[in-house]
CSV table of C-alpha atoms in Angstrom, one decimal:
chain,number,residue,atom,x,y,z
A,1,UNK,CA,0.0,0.0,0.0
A,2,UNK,CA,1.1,3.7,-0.4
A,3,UNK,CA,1.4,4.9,2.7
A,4,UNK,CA,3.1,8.6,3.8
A,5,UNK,CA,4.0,10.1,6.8
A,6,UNK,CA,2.2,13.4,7.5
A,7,UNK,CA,2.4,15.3,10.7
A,8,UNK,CA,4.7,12.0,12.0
A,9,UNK,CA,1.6,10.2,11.4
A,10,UNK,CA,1.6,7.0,8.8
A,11,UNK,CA,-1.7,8.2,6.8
A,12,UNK,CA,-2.8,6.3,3.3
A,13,UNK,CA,-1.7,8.3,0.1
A,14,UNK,CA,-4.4,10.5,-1.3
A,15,UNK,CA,-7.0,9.0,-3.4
A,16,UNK,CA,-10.5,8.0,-2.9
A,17,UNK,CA,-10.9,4.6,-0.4
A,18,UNK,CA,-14.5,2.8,-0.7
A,19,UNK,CA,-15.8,1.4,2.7
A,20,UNK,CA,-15.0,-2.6,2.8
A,21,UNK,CA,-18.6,-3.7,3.8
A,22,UNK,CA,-17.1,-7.4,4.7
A,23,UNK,CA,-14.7,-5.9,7.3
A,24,UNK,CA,-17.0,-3.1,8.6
A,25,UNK,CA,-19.9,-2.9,11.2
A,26,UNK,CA,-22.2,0.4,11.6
A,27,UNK,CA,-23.8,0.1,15.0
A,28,UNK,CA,-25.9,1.7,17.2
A,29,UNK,CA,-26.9,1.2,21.3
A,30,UNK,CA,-30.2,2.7,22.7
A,31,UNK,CA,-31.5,2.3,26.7
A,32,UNK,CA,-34.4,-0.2,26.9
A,33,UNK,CA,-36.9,0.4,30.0
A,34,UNK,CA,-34.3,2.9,31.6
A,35,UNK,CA,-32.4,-0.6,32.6
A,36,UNK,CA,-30.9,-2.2,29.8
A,37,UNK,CA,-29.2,-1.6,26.3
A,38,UNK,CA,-30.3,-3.1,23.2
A,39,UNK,CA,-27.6,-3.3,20.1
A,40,UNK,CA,-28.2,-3.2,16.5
A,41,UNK,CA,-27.1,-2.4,13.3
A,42,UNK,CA,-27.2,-1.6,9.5
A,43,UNK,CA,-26.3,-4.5,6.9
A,44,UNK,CA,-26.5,-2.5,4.1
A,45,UNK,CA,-24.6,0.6,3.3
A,46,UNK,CA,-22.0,2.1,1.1
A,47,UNK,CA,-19.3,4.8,1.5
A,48,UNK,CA,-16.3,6.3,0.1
A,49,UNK,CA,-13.6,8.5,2.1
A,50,UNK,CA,-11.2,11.0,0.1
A,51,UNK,CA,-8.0,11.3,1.1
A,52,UNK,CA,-6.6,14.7,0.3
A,53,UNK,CA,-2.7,15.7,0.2
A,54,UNK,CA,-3.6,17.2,3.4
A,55,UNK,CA,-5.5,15.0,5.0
A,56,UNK,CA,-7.6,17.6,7.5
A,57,UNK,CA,-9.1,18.4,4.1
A,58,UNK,CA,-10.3,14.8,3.3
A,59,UNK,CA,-14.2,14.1,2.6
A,60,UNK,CA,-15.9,11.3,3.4
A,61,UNK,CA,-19.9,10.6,2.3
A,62,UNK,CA,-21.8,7.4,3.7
A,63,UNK,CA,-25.7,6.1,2.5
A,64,UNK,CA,-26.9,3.5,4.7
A,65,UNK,CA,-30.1,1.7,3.6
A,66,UNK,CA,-32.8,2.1,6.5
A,67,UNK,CA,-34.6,-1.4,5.6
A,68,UNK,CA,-31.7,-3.3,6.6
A,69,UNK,CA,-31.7,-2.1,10.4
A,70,UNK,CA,-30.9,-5.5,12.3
A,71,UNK,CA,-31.3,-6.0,16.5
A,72,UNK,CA,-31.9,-9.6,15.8
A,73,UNK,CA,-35.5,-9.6,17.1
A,74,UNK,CA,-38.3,-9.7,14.3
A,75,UNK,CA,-40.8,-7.8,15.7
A,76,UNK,CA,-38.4,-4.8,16.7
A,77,UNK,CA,-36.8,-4.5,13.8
A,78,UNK,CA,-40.5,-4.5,12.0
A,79,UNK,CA,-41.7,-1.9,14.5
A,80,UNK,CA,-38.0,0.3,14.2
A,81,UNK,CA,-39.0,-0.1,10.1
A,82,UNK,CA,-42.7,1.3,10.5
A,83,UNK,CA,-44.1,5.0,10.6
A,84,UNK,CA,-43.3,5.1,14.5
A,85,UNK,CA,-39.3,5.2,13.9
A,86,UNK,CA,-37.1,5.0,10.7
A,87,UNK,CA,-40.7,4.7,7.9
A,88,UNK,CA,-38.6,3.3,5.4
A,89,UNK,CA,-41.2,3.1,2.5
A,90,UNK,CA,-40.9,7.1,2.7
A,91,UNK,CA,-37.2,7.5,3.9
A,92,UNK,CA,-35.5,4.5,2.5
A,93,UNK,CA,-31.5,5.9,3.4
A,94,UNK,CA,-29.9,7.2,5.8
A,95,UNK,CA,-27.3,9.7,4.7
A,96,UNK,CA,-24.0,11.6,6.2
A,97,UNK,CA,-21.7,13.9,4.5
A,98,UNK,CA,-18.5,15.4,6.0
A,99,UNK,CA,-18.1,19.0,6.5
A,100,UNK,CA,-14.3,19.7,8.1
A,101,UNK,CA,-12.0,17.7,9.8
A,102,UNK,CA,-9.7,18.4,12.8
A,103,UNK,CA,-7.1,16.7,14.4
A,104,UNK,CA,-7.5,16.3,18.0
A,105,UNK,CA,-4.4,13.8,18.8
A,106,UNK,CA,-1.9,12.0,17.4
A,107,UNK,CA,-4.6,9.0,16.2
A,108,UNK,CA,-7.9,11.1,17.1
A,109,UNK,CA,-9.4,13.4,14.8
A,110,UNK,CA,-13.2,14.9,14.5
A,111,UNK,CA,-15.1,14.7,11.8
A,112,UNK,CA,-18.0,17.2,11.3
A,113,UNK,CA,-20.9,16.7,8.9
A,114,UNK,CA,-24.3,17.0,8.0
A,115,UNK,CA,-26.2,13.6,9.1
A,116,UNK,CA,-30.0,13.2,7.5
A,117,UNK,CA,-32.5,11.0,9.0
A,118,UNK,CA,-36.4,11.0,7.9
A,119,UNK,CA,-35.5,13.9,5.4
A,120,UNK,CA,-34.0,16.0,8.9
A,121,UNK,CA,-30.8,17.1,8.3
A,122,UNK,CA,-28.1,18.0,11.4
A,123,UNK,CA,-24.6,18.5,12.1
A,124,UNK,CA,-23.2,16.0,13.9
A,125,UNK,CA,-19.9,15.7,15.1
A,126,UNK,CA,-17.7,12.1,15.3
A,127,UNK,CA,-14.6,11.2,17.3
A,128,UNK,CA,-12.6,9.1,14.8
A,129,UNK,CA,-9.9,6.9,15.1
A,130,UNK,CA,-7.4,6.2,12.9
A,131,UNK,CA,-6.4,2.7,13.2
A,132,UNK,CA,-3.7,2.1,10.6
A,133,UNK,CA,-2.7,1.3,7.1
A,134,UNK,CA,-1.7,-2.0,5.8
A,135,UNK,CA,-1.4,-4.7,2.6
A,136,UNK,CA,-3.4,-7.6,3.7
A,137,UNK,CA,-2.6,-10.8,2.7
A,138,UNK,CA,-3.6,-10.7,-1.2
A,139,UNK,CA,-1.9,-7.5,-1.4
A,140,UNK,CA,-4.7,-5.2,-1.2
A,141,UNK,CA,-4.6,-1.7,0.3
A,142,UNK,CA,-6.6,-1.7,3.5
A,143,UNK,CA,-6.6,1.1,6.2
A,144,UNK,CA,-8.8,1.0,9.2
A,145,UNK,CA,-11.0,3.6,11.8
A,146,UNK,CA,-13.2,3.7,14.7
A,147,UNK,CA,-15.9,5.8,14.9
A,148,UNK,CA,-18.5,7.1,17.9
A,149,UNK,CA,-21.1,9.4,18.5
A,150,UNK,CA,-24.3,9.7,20.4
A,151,UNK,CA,-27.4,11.4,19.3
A,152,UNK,CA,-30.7,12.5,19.8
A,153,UNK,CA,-33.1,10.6,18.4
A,154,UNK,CA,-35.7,13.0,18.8
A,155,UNK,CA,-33.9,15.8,16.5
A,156,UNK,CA,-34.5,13.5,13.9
A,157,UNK,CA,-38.2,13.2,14.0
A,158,UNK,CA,-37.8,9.4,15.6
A,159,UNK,CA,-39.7,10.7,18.8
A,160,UNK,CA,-42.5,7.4,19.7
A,161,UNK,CA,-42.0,6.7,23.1
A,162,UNK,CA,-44.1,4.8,25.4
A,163,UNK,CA,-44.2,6.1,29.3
A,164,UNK,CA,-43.6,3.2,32.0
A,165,UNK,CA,-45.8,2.7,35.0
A,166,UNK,CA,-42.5,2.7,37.1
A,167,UNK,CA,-41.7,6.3,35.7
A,168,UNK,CA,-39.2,7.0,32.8
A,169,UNK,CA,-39.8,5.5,29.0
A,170,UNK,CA,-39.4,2.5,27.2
A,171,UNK,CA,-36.8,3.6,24.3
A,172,UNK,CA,-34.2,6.2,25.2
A,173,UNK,CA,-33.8,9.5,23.3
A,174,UNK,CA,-29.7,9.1,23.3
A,175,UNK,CA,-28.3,6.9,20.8
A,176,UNK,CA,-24.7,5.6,20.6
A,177,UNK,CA,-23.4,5.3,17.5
A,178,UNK,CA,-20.4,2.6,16.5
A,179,UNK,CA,-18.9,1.9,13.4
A,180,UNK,CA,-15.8,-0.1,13.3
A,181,UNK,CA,-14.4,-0.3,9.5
A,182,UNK,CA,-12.0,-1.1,7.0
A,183,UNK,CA,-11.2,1.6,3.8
A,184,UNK,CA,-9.7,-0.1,0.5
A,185,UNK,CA,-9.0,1.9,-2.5
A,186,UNK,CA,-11.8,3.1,-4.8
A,187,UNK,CA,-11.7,0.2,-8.5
C-alpha cells in the first residue's frame, strides 16, 4: 500500500478509499426500559472516504439503507422499520456527508458533517480513530478507523415513546453510534 508520513503520522496516500462492507460494522446502542441496552445495526450501506494531500481536508460521504436495520428480534426490527421510527417506505437511506476535519491527537481526529434522518438534516460531530494502514494478505490496500457518536433521536423526528408505570420510558432518546471499519482503494 502507499502509505506517507504526515504530521509523523503514517496516513494512506491521497485518493479515494471505498468502505469494505465485509470488514466493517455500523452500530448503534439505545437504553431499553431505563435498565438495559439493546444493540443493532445496519447491513447494508456504502461509503467512500477522500484522502486529500492534506489529510484535515479529506471528505468522506456514507448512504446507509434504512430497511436493513438489524437487532436480531423480528418484531423490533419491524416496528424500528414502521411509521413510529425509521418509515422506510418514505425515507429508504440514511445519509452523512463530512463537512471539516480536525485533528485532536496524534490518532484522534473529528469529523464534522451533515447527518439526515427521515428527510432531517443536522450537524453531527464524530470522534474518529485512525487505526492504521496495511497490505493484507492478497496485497490489497486496507486502512482502518473507529468511529463514535451519540445522538438524539428525537432531533430527527424518531420521537415514539411509550411512558412506564414505574416512571421514565421504554426507548431512550440518546443513541450511541459505532462503526468499526475497514477503507480499500476506490476500482
Amino acid at each position: 500500500m502507499s502509505t506517507r508520513t504526515w504530521e509523523g503520522l503514517t496516513v494512506p496516500a491521497a485518493g479515494t478509499y471505498t468502505i469494505d462492507v465485509a470488514h466493517s460494522r455500523i452500530g448503534f446502542v439505545v437504553k431499553h426500559m431505563m435498565v438495559s441496552k439493546v444493540r443493532g445495526h445496519f447491513s447494508d450501506y456504502s461509503g467512500t472516504i477522500t484522502i486529500a494531500e492534506n489529510p484535515l481536508d479529506s471528505a468522506a460521504q456514507l448512504t446507509i439503507k434504512t430497511a436493513s436495520i438489524d437487532t436480531g428480534v423480528a418484531d423490533r426490527d419491524g416496528h424500528l422499520r414502521g411509521d413510529d421510527f425509521l418509515a422506510v417506505d418514505k425515507f429508504p437511506e440514511i445519509t452523512f456527508r463530512s463537512r471539516r476535519v480536525t485533528r485532536q491527537s496524534d490518532e484522534e481526529f473529528t469529523v464534522v458533517g451533515d447527518l439526515t434522518i427521515r428527510d432531517v438534516t443536522k450537524e453531527v460531530e464524530l470522534t474518529v480513530e485512525y487505526g492504521g494502514a496495511g497490505t493484507n494478505p492478497w496485497g490489497q490496500a486496507v486502512w482502518g478507523f473507529s468511529i463514535h457518536t451519540e445522538l438524539d433521536r428525537e432531533e430527527f423526528g424518531l420521537t415514539w415513546n411509550q411512558a412506564l408505570e414505574t416512571g421514565g420510558v421504554l426507548v431512550g432518546k440518546k443513541v450511541k453510534i459505532e462503526i468499526e471499519g475497514e477503507a480499500n482503494p476506490a476500482a
